[in-house]
Coordinates of C-alpha atoms in Angstrom, one line a residue:
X1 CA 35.4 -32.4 -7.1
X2 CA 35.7 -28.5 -8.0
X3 CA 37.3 -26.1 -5.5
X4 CA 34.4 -24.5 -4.7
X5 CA 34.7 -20.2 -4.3
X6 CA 33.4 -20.3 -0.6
X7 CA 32.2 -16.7 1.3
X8 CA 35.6 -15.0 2.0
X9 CA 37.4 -16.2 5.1
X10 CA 37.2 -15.0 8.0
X11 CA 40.2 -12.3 8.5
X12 CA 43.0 -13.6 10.4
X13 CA 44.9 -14.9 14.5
X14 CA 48.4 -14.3 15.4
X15 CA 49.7 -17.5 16.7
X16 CA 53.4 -16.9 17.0
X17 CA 56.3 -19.3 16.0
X18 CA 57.6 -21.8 17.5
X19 CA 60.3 -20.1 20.0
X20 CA 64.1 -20.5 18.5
X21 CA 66.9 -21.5 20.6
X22 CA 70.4 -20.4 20.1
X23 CA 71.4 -21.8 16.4
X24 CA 74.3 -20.1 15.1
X25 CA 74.8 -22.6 12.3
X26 CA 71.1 -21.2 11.2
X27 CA 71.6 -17.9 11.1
X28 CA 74.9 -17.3 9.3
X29 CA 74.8 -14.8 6.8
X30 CA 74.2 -11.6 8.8
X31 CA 73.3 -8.3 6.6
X32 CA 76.2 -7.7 4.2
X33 CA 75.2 -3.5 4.4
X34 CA 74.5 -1.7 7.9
X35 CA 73.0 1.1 7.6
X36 CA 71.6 4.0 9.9
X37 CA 67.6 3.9 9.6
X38 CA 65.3 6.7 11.0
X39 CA 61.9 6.9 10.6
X40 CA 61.1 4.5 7.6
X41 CA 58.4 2.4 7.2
X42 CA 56.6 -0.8 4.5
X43 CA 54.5 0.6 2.3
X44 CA 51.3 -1.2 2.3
X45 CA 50.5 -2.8 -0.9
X46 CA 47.7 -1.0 -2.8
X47 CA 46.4 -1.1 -5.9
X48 CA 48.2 1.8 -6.9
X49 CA 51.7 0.0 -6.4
X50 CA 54.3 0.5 -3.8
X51 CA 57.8 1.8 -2.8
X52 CA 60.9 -0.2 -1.4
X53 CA 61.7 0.9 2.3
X54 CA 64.6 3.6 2.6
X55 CA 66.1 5.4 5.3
X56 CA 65.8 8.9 5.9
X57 CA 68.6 10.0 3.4
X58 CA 66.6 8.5 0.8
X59 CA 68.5 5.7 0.1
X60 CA 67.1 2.1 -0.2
X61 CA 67.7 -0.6 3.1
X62 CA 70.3 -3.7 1.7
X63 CA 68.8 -7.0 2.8
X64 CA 71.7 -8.7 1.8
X65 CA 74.0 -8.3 -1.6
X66 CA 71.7 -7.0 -4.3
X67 CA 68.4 -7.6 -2.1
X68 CA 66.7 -4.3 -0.9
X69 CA 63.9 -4.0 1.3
X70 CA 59.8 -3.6 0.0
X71 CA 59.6 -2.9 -3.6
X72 CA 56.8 -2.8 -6.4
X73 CA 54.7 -5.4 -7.8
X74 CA 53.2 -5.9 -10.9
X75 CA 52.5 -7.7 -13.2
X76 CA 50.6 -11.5 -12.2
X77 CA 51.6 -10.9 -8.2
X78 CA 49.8 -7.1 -8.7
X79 CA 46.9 -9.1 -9.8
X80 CA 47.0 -11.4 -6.9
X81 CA 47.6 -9.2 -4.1
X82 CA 44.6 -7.2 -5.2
X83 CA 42.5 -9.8 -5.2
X84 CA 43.4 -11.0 -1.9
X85 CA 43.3 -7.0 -1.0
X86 CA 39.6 -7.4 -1.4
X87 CA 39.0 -10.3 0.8
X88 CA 40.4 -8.3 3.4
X89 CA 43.8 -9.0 3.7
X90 CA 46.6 -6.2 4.4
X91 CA 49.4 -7.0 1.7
X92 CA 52.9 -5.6 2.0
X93 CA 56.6 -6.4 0.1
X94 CA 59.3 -7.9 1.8
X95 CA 62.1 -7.9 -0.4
X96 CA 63.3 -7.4 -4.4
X97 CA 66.4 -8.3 -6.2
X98 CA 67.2 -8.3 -9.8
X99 CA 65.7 -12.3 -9.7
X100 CA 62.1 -11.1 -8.6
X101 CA 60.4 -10.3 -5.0
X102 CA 58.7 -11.8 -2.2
X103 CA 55.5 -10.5 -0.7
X104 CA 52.9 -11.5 1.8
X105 CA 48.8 -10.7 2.4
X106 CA 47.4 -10.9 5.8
X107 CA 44.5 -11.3 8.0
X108 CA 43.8 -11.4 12.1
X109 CA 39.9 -11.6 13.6
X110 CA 40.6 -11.6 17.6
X111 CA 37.2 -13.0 17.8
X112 CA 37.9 -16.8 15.8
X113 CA 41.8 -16.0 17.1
X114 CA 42.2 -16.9 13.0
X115 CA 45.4 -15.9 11.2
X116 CA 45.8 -16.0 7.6
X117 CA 48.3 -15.9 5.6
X118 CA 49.2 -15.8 1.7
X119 CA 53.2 -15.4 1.2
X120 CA 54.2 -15.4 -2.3
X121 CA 57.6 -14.9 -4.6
X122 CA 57.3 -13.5 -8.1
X123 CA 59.8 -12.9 -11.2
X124 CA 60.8 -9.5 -12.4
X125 CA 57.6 -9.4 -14.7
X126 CA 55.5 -10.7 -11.8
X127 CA 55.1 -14.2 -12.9
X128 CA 54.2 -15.8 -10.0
X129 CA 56.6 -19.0 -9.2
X130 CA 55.3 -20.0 -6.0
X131 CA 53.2 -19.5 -3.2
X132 CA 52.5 -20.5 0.5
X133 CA 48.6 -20.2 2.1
X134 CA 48.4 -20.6 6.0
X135 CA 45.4 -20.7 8.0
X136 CA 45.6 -21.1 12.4
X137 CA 42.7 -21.1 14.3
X138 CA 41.5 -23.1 17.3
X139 CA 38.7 -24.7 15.0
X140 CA 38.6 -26.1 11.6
X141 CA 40.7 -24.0 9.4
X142 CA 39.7 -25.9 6.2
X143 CA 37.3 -23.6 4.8
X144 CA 39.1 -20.7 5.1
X145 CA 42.4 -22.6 3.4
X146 CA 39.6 -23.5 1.0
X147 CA 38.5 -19.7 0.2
X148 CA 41.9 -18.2 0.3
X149 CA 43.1 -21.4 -2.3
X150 CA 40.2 -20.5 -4.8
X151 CA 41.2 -16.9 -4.7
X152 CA 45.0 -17.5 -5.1
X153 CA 44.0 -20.3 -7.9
X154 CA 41.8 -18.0 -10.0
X155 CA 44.6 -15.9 -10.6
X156 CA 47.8 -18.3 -10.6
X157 CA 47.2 -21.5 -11.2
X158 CA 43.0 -21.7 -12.3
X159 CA 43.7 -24.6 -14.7
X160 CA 44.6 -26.9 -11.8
X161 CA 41.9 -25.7 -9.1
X162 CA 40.2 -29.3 -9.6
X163 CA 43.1 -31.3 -8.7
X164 CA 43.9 -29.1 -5.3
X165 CA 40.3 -29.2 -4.8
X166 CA 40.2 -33.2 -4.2
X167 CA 43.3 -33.4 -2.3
X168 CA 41.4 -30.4 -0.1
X169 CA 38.9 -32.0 0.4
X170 CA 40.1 -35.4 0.9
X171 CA 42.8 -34.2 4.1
X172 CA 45.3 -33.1 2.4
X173 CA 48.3 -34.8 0.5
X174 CA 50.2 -34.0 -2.9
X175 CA 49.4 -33.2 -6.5
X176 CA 51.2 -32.0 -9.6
X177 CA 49.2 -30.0 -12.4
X178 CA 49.5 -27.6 -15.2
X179 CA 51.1 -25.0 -13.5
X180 CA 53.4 -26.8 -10.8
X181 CA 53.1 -29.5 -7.9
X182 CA 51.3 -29.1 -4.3
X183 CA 51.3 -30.2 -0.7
X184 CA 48.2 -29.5 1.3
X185 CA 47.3 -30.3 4.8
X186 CA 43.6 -29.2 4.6
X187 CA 42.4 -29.9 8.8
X188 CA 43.5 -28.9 11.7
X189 CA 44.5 -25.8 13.8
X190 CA 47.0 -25.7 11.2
X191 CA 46.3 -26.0 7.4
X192 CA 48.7 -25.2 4.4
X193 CA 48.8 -25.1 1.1
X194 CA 52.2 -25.2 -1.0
X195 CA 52.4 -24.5 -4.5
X196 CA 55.5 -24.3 -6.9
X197 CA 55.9 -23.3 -10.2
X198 CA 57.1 -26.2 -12.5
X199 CA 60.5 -25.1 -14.2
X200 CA 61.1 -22.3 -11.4
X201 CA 63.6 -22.4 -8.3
X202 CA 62.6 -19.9 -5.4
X203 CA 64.1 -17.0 -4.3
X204 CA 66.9 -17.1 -1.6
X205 CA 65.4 -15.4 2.0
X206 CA 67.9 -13.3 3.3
X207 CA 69.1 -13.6 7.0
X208 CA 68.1 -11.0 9.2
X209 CA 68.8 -10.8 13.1
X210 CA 69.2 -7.5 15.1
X211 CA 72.2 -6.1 16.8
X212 CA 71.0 -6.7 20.2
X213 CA 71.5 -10.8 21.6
X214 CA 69.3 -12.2 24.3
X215 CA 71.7 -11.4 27.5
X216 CA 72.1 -8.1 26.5
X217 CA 68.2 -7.2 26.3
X218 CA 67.8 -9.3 29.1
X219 CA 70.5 -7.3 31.5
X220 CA 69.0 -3.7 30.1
X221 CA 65.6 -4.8 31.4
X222 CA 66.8 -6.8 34.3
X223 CA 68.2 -2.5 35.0
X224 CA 64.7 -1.8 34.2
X225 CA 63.1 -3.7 37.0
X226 CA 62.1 -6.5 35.0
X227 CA 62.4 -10.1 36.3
X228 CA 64.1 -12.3 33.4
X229 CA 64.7 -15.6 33.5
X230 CA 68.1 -17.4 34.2
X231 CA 68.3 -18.5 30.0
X232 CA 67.7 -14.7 28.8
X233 CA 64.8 -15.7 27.1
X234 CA 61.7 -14.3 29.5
X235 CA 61.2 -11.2 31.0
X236 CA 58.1 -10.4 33.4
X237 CA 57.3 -6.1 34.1
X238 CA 54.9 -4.3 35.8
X239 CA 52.8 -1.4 34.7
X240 CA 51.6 0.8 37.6
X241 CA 52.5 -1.9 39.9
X242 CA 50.8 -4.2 38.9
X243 CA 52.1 -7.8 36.8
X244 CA 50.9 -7.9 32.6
X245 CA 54.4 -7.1 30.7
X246 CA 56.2 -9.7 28.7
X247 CA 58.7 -10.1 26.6
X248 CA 60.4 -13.3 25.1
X249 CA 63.1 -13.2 22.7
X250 CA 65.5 -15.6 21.1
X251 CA 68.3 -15.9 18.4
X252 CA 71.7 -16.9 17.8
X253 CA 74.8 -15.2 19.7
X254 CA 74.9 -12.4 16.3
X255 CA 71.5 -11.1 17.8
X256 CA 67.9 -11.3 18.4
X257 CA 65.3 -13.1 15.5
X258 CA 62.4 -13.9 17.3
X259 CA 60.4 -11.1 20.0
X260 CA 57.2 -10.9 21.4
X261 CA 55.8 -8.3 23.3
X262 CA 52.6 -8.9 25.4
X263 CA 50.8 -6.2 27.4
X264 CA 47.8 -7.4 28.8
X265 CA 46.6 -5.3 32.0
X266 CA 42.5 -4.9 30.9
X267 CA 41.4 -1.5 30.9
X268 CA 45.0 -0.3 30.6
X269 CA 46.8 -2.2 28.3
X270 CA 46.8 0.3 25.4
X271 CA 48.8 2.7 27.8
X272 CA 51.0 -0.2 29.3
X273 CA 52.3 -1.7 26.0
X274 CA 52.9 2.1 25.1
X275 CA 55.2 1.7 28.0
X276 CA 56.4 -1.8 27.2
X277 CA 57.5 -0.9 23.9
X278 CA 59.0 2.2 24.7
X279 CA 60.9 0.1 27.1
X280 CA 61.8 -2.3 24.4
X281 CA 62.8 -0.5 21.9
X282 CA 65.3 1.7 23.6
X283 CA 67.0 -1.5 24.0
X284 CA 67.3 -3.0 20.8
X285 CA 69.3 -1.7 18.0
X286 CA 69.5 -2.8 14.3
X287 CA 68.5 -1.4 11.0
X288 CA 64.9 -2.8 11.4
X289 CA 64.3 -1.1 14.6
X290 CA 63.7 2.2 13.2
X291 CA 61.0 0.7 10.9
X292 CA 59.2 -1.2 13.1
X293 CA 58.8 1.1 15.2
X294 CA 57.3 3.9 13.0
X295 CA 54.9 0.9 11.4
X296 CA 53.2 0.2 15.3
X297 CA 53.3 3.7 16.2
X298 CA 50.7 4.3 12.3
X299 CA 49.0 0.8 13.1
X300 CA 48.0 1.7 16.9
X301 CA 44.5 1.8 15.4
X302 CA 42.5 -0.9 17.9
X303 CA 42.7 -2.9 15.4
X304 CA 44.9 -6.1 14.1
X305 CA 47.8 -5.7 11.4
X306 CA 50.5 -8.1 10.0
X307 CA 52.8 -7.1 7.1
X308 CA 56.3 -7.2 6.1
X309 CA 58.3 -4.3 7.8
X310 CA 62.5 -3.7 6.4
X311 CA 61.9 -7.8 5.6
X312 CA 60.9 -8.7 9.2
X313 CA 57.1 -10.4 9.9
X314 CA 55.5 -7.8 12.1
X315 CA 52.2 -9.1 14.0
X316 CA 50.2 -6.3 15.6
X317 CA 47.5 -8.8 17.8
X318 CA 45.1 -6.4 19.6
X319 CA 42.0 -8.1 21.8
X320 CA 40.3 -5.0 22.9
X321 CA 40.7 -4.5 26.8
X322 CA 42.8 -7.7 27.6
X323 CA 45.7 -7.6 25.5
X324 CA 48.1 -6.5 22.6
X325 CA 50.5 -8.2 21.4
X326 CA 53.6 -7.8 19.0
X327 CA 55.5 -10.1 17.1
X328 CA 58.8 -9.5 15.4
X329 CA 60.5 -12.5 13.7
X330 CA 62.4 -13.6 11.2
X331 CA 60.8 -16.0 8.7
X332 CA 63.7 -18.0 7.4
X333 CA 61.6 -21.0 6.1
X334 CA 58.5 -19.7 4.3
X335 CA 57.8 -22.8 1.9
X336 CA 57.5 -26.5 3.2
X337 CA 57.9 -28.7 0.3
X338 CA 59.4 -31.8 -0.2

């Protein structure tokens, strides 16, 4: 059976990561260059190509040795993130070294709570040598995988869209083609599709964590008013005296990798994350702080965003008068195959 080109998938639900305890054998590396950011910010992927992230002297943000922050695409990955551009997804650059770059596309619809995602790695010419589709929802996510696989498949891999399109249909499993080899899980709240370039290795993710560790964000807000809990890990605020802040937060003892910010006080919750991530923010330090903080402020829109901000995942979740919420993590492990 064919992959069949469904209607587009529904845009996309943040469903954040699993929360990360303290693993200091994970995150190891640290940034090999610190440097000062102001305001700097991802350049959305569009058609008309994009530009690495660089701080306010002009001068590109180091990753790690040789790996800078955004960066353009062309080539096969130009291709694909325009296609996926017109199914709706927001596509942004996370990194680019003299070995290729890694970029994502995006979706979020509050009403399905659906995230999608389509997180890809590319050579220097934009030969694309591998790829990773995710769908969550709280229903059936195996049309949308299906949609977002026949998009992705017309442009990288179209001579092996009938093979994927069995093992999609029949639950998921593994398959080798033309182009590479493939592990799907096709049902679920959950669904994935893995693909890998035969011949091709992938690129190395850099390590990122921020300057600020758990018991020091935890003891600024704790000074704040905030009530945190005894592991440094939760923190509960008010907003006009009444309960509906959150934070949570986790990493190794080098600094912070995973946060979420909630705000969710009805009426008011545009004006009390304002306040939460003011709050936040003025705690946390590290060269994506800047960056992050200039993309929310441009993406406070009502709407949903997720890109790739100075190599950080960025989800913007916004349910109109109940909640928004922001995730900032680290995605170390971006490919599951075995």
């Amino acid at each position: 059976m064919s992959l069949h080109r469904p209607a587009p998938a529904p845009p996309p639900t943040i469903h954040r990561p699993a929360r990360r305890r303290r693993r200091p054998a994970v995150i190891s590396g640290v940034l090999a260059a610190v440097l000062v950011v102001a305001a700097v910010a991802v350049i959305l992927v569009r058609r008309s190509g994009d530009t690495a992230t660089t701080d306010a002297a002009g001068s590109q943000l180091l990753l790690a040795d040789g790996v800078t922050a955004g960066g353009s695409i062309t080539g096969q990955a130009r291709t694909l993130a325009d296609a996926l551009t017109e199914r709706g997804l927001e596509c942004s650059a996370r990194f680019t070294s003299a070995e290729g770059g890694h970029s994502g596309c995006f979706a979020y619809r509050s009403a399905s709570r659906t995230t999608s995602s389509v997180a890809f790695q590319y050579r220097p010419d934009g030969t694309v040598t591998a790829f990773a589709i995710k769908v969550r929802a709280t229903g059936d996510t195996a049309p949308a995988l299906r949609s977002l696989a026949a998009a992705v498949g017309d442009v990288v891999f179209p001579a092996d869209l009938t093979n994927v399109g069995v093992v999609l249909q029949n639950w998921g499993g593994a398959t080798e083609g033309t182009w590479g080899k493939y592990e799907i899980i096709s049902r679920g709240p959950k669904t994935v599709v893995d693909g890998a370039k035969l011949g091709s290795s992938q690129l190395e993710v850099p390590v990122l964590h921020l300057a600020t560790t758990e018991p020091d964000l935890a003891k600024a807000l704790t000074a704040d008013g905030y009530t945190c809990t005894a592991d440094n890990e939760t923190c509960q605020g008010k907003y006009a005296g009444r309960p509906g802040l959150a934070l949570e937060f986790s990493g190794p003892d080098t600094g912070i990798t995973y946060l979420v910010a909630t705000a969710a006080t009805g009426a008011t919750t545009g004006k009390a994350f304002e306040q939460l991530r003011t709050t936040a923010f003025g705690h946390l330090r590290g060269d994506a702080v800047a960056p992050v903080q200039d993309w929310v402020s441009r993406h406070l829109d009502g709407r949903s965003h997720i890109a790739y901000v100075a190599g950080w995942r960025v989800d913007l979740e916004v349910t109109r008068g109940r909640q928004i919420r922001l995730t900032l993590f680290n995605e170390e492990i971006w490919l599951i195959m075995s």
